[in-house]
């Protein structure tokens, strides 16, 4: 198995919505973003699958060393080898890879966040930084596109937090700020219950509205000239925002079941969004 095949299998096996947005990219970009995604999965799996925190920290330290080797031109892991052409071709700063690893380590160091300010740092590291690197791979002309990428990363991560709230709580991790739990009169232990009270549903509605605000802000900041290049991010947003809409339409019953979109529906949303963006780009080129 080549490094590229390893990353492709890692991405496809995850079943993530991100995989569907990669399908509409040219070869070099698709290879680069798939390698980046595989890296994120590798370091995320270290935290999620390791039962011993000290072992997980040592493995994250190994990945920090692998990033050093990558930028020295001598990676050893299949993901590192797959990333080598990407860092040579695109502006993917070494510091961004370190930020992602630091974000994953926050899951070992914190089980809750006092305020949204602290949570924002976590979201920035595990999601917005990935969005910034993705924007570099997709390409842009206007620097404002980096602000779009940052806010879209926040929106996607906040959607994930709402979708996975009970699963995370069962692991002892609470990603809804404690200040906001207190504001709505919710105890952290209530997030592990199989049914949501009205107080919890109000809390979840507050989280959903914040995610929508980040989606709106992201697209307000995306210059028209860069929409076509950034279409994979737009596809991700369409899939995740549909998921968020489904959570709302289901009455925020995220403690009862994990809301999912079927692979066929994700593919349909991806194809429909890609077609829409292609038509929009043609109108821009030929008004």
JSON list of N, CA and C in Angstrom, two decimals, residues 19-45:
[
{"chain": "A", "resi": 19, "resn": "UNK", "atom": "N", "xyz": [-15.06, 13.51, 3.45]},
{"chain": "A", "resi": 19, "resn": "UNK", "atom": "CA", "xyz": [-14.67, 12.67, 2.32]},
{"chain": "A", "resi": 19, "resn": "UNK", "atom": "C", "xyz": [-15.45, 13.02, 1.06]},
{"chain": "A", "resi": 20, "resn": "UNK", "atom": "N", "xyz": [-16.73, 13.32, 1.22]},
{"chain": "A", "resi": 20, "resn": "UNK", "atom": "CA", "xyz": [-17.58, 13.60, 0.06]},
{"chain": "A", "resi": 20, "resn": "UNK", "atom": "C", "xyz": [-17.21, 14.92, -0.61]},
{"chain": "A", "resi": 21, "resn": "UNK", "atom": "N", "xyz": [-16.68, 15.84, 0.16]},
{"chain": "A", "resi": 21, "resn": "UNK", "atom": "CA", "xyz": [-16.30, 17.13, -0.42]},
{"chain": "A", "resi": 21, "resn": "UNK", "atom": "C", "xyz": [-15.00, 17.03, -1.21]},
{"chain": "A", "resi": 22, "resn": "UNK", "atom": "N", "xyz": [-14.20, 15.98, -0.95]},
{"chain": "A", "resi": 22, "resn": "UNK", "atom": "CA", "xyz": [-12.94, 15.81, -1.67]},
{"chain": "A", "resi": 22, "resn": "UNK", "atom": "C", "xyz": [-13.14, 15.30, -3.09]},
{"chain": "A", "resi": 23, "resn": "UNK", "atom": "N", "xyz": [-14.29, 14.67, -3.33]},
{"chain": "A", "resi": 23, "resn": "UNK", "atom": "CA", "xyz": [-14.51, 13.97, -4.59]},
{"chain": "A", "resi": 23, "resn": "UNK", "atom": "C", "xyz": [-14.49, 14.89, -5.80]},
{"chain": "A", "resi": 24, "resn": "UNK", "atom": "N", "xyz": [-14.74, 16.17, -5.59]},
{"chain": "A", "resi": 24, "resn": "UNK", "atom": "CA", "xyz": [-14.89, 17.10, -6.70]},
{"chain": "A", "resi": 24, "resn": "UNK", "atom": "C", "xyz": [-13.63, 17.94, -6.94]},
{"chain": "A", "resi": 25, "resn": "UNK", "atom": "N", "xyz": [-12.52, 17.52, -6.35]},
{"chain": "A", "resi": 25, "resn": "UNK", "atom": "CA", "xyz": [-11.26, 18.24, -6.49]},
{"chain": "A", "resi": 25, "resn": "UNK", "atom": "C", "xyz": [-10.37, 17.63, -7.56]},
{"chain": "A", "resi": 26, "resn": "UNK", "atom": "N", "xyz": [-9.52, 18.43, -8.19]},
{"chain": "A", "resi": 26, "resn": "UNK", "atom": "CA", "xyz": [-8.50, 17.87, -9.09]},
{"chain": "A", "resi": 26, "resn": "UNK", "atom": "C", "xyz": [-7.53, 16.98, -8.30]},
{"chain": "A", "resi": 27, "resn": "UNK", "atom": "N", "xyz": [-6.78, 16.15, -9.02]},
{"chain": "A", "resi": 27, "resn": "UNK", "atom": "CA", "xyz": [-5.94, 15.12, -8.40]},
{"chain": "A", "resi": 27, "resn": "UNK", "atom": "C", "xyz": [-4.98, 15.60, -7.33]},
{"chain": "A", "resi": 28, "resn": "UNK", "atom": "N", "xyz": [-4.14, 16.61, -7.62]},
{"chain": "A", "resi": 28, "resn": "UNK", "atom": "CA", "xyz": [-3.13, 17.06, -6.66]},
{"chain": "A", "resi": 28, "resn": "UNK", "atom": "C", "xyz": [-3.77, 17.63, -5.40]},
{"chain": "A", "resi": 29, "resn": "UNK", "atom": "N", "xyz": [-4.83, 18.41, -5.58]},
{"chain": "A", "resi": 29, "resn": "UNK", "atom": "CA", "xyz": [-5.51, 18.98, -4.41]},
{"chain": "A", "resi": 29, "resn": "UNK", "atom": "C", "xyz": [-6.19, 17.87, -3.60]},
{"chain": "A", "resi": 30, "resn": "UNK", "atom": "N", "xyz": [-6.82, 16.93, -4.30]},
{"chain": "A", "resi": 30, "resn": "UNK", "atom": "CA", "xyz": [-7.49, 15.85, -3.59]},
{"chain": "A", "resi": 30, "resn": "UNK", "atom": "C", "xyz": [-6.48, 15.03, -2.78]},
{"chain": "A", "resi": 31, "resn": "UNK", "atom": "N", "xyz": [-5.33, 14.77, -3.36]},
{"chain": "A", "resi": 31, "resn": "UNK", "atom": "CA", "xyz": [-4.30, 14.01, -2.66]},
{"chain": "A", "resi": 31, "resn": "UNK", "atom": "C", "xyz": [-3.81, 14.76, -1.42]},
{"chain": "A", "resi": 32, "resn": "UNK", "atom": "N", "xyz": [-3.61, 16.07, -1.56]},
{"chain": "A", "resi": 32, "resn": "UNK", "atom": "CA", "xyz": [-3.11, 16.87, -0.44]},
{"chain": "A", "resi": 32, "resn": "UNK", "atom": "C", "xyz": [-4.13, 16.96, 0.69]},
{"chain": "A", "resi": 33, "resn": "UNK", "atom": "N", "xyz": [-5.39, 17.22, 0.36]},
{"chain": "A", "resi": 33, "resn": "UNK", "atom": "CA", "xyz": [-6.40, 17.38, 1.41]},
{"chain": "A", "resi": 33, "resn": "UNK", "atom": "C", "xyz": [-6.71, 16.04, 2.07]},
{"chain": "A", "resi": 34, "resn": "UNK", "atom": "N", "xyz": [-6.61, 14.94, 1.31]},
{"chain": "A", "resi": 34, "resn": "UNK", "atom": "CA", "xyz": [-6.82, 13.61, 1.88]},
{"chain": "A", "resi": 34, "resn": "UNK", "atom": "C", "xyz": [-5.70, 13.28, 2.86]},
{"chain": "A", "resi": 35, "resn": "UNK", "atom": "N", "xyz": [-4.46, 13.64, 2.52]},
{"chain": "A", "resi": 35, "resn": "UNK", "atom": "CA", "xyz": [-3.34, 13.42, 3.43]},
{"chain": "A", "resi": 35, "resn": "UNK", "atom": "C", "xyz": [-3.49, 14.25, 4.70]},
{"chain": "A", "resi": 36, "resn": "UNK", "atom": "N", "xyz": [-3.94, 15.50, 4.55]},
{"chain": "A", "resi": 36, "resn": "UNK", "atom": "CA", "xyz": [-4.16, 16.35, 5.72]},
{"chain": "A", "resi": 36, "resn": "UNK", "atom": "C", "xyz": [-5.25, 15.77, 6.61]},
{"chain": "A", "resi": 37, "resn": "UNK", "atom": "N", "xyz": [-6.33, 15.30, 5.98]},
{"chain": "A", "resi": 37, "resn": "UNK", "atom": "CA", "xyz": [-7.41, 14.71, 6.76]},
{"chain": "A", "resi": 37, "resn": "UNK", "atom": "C", "xyz": [-6.93, 13.45, 7.49]},
{"chain": "A", "resi": 38, "resn": "UNK", "atom": "N", "xyz": [-6.13, 12.62, 6.80]},
{"chain": "A", "resi": 38, "resn": "UNK", "atom": "CA", "xyz": [-5.61, 11.40, 7.42]},
{"chain": "A", "resi": 38, "resn": "UNK", "atom": "C", "xyz": [-4.74, 11.74, 8.62]},
{"chain": "A", "resi": 39, "resn": "UNK", "atom": "N", "xyz": [-3.95, 12.81, 8.51]},
{"chain": "A", "resi": 39, "resn": "UNK", "atom": "CA", "xyz": [-3.15, 13.26, 9.66]},
{"chain": "A", "resi": 39, "resn": "UNK", "atom": "C", "xyz": [-4.05, 13.61, 10.85]},
{"chain": "A", "resi": 40, "resn": "UNK", "atom": "N", "xyz": [-5.10, 14.37, 10.57]},
{"chain": "A", "resi": 40, "resn": "UNK", "atom": "CA", "xyz": [-6.04, 14.75, 11.65]},
{"chain": "A", "resi": 40, "resn": "UNK", "atom": "C", "xyz": [-6.67, 13.52, 12.29]},
{"chain": "A", "resi": 41, "resn": "UNK", "atom": "N", "xyz": [-7.02, 12.52, 11.47]},
{"chain": "A", "resi": 41, "resn": "UNK", "atom": "CA", "xyz": [-7.62, 11.30, 12.00]},
{"chain": "A", "resi": 41, "resn": "UNK", "atom": "C", "xyz": [-6.61, 10.55, 12.87]},
{"chain": "A", "resi": 42, "resn": "UNK", "atom": "N", "xyz": [-5.36, 10.49, 12.42]},
{"chain": "A", "resi": 42, "resn": "UNK", "atom": "CA", "xyz": [-4.34, 9.76, 13.18]},
{"chain": "A", "resi": 42, "resn": "UNK", "atom": "C", "xyz": [-4.18, 10.35, 14.58]},
{"chain": "A", "resi": 43, "resn": "UNK", "atom": "N", "xyz": [-4.01, 11.67, 14.67]},
{"chain": "A", "resi": 43, "resn": "UNK", "atom": "CA", "xyz": [-3.76, 12.26, 15.98]},
{"chain": "A", "resi": 43, "resn": "UNK", "atom": "C", "xyz": [-5.03, 12.28, 16.83]},
{"chain": "A", "resi": 44, "resn": "UNK", "atom": "N", "xyz": [-6.19, 12.38, 16.20]},
{"chain": "A", "resi": 44, "resn": "UNK", "atom": "CA", "xyz": [-7.45, 12.30, 16.93]},
{"chain": "A", "resi": 44, "resn": "UNK", "atom": "C", "xyz": [-7.65, 10.91, 17.51]},
{"chain": "A", "resi": 45, "resn": "UNK", "atom": "N", "xyz": [-7.30, 9.88, 16.73]},
{"chain": "A", "resi": 45, "resn": "UNK", "atom": "CA", "xyz": [-7.44, 8.50, 17.20]},
{"chain": "A", "resi": 45, "resn": "UNK", "atom": "C", "xyz": [-6.52, 8.21, 18.38]}
]
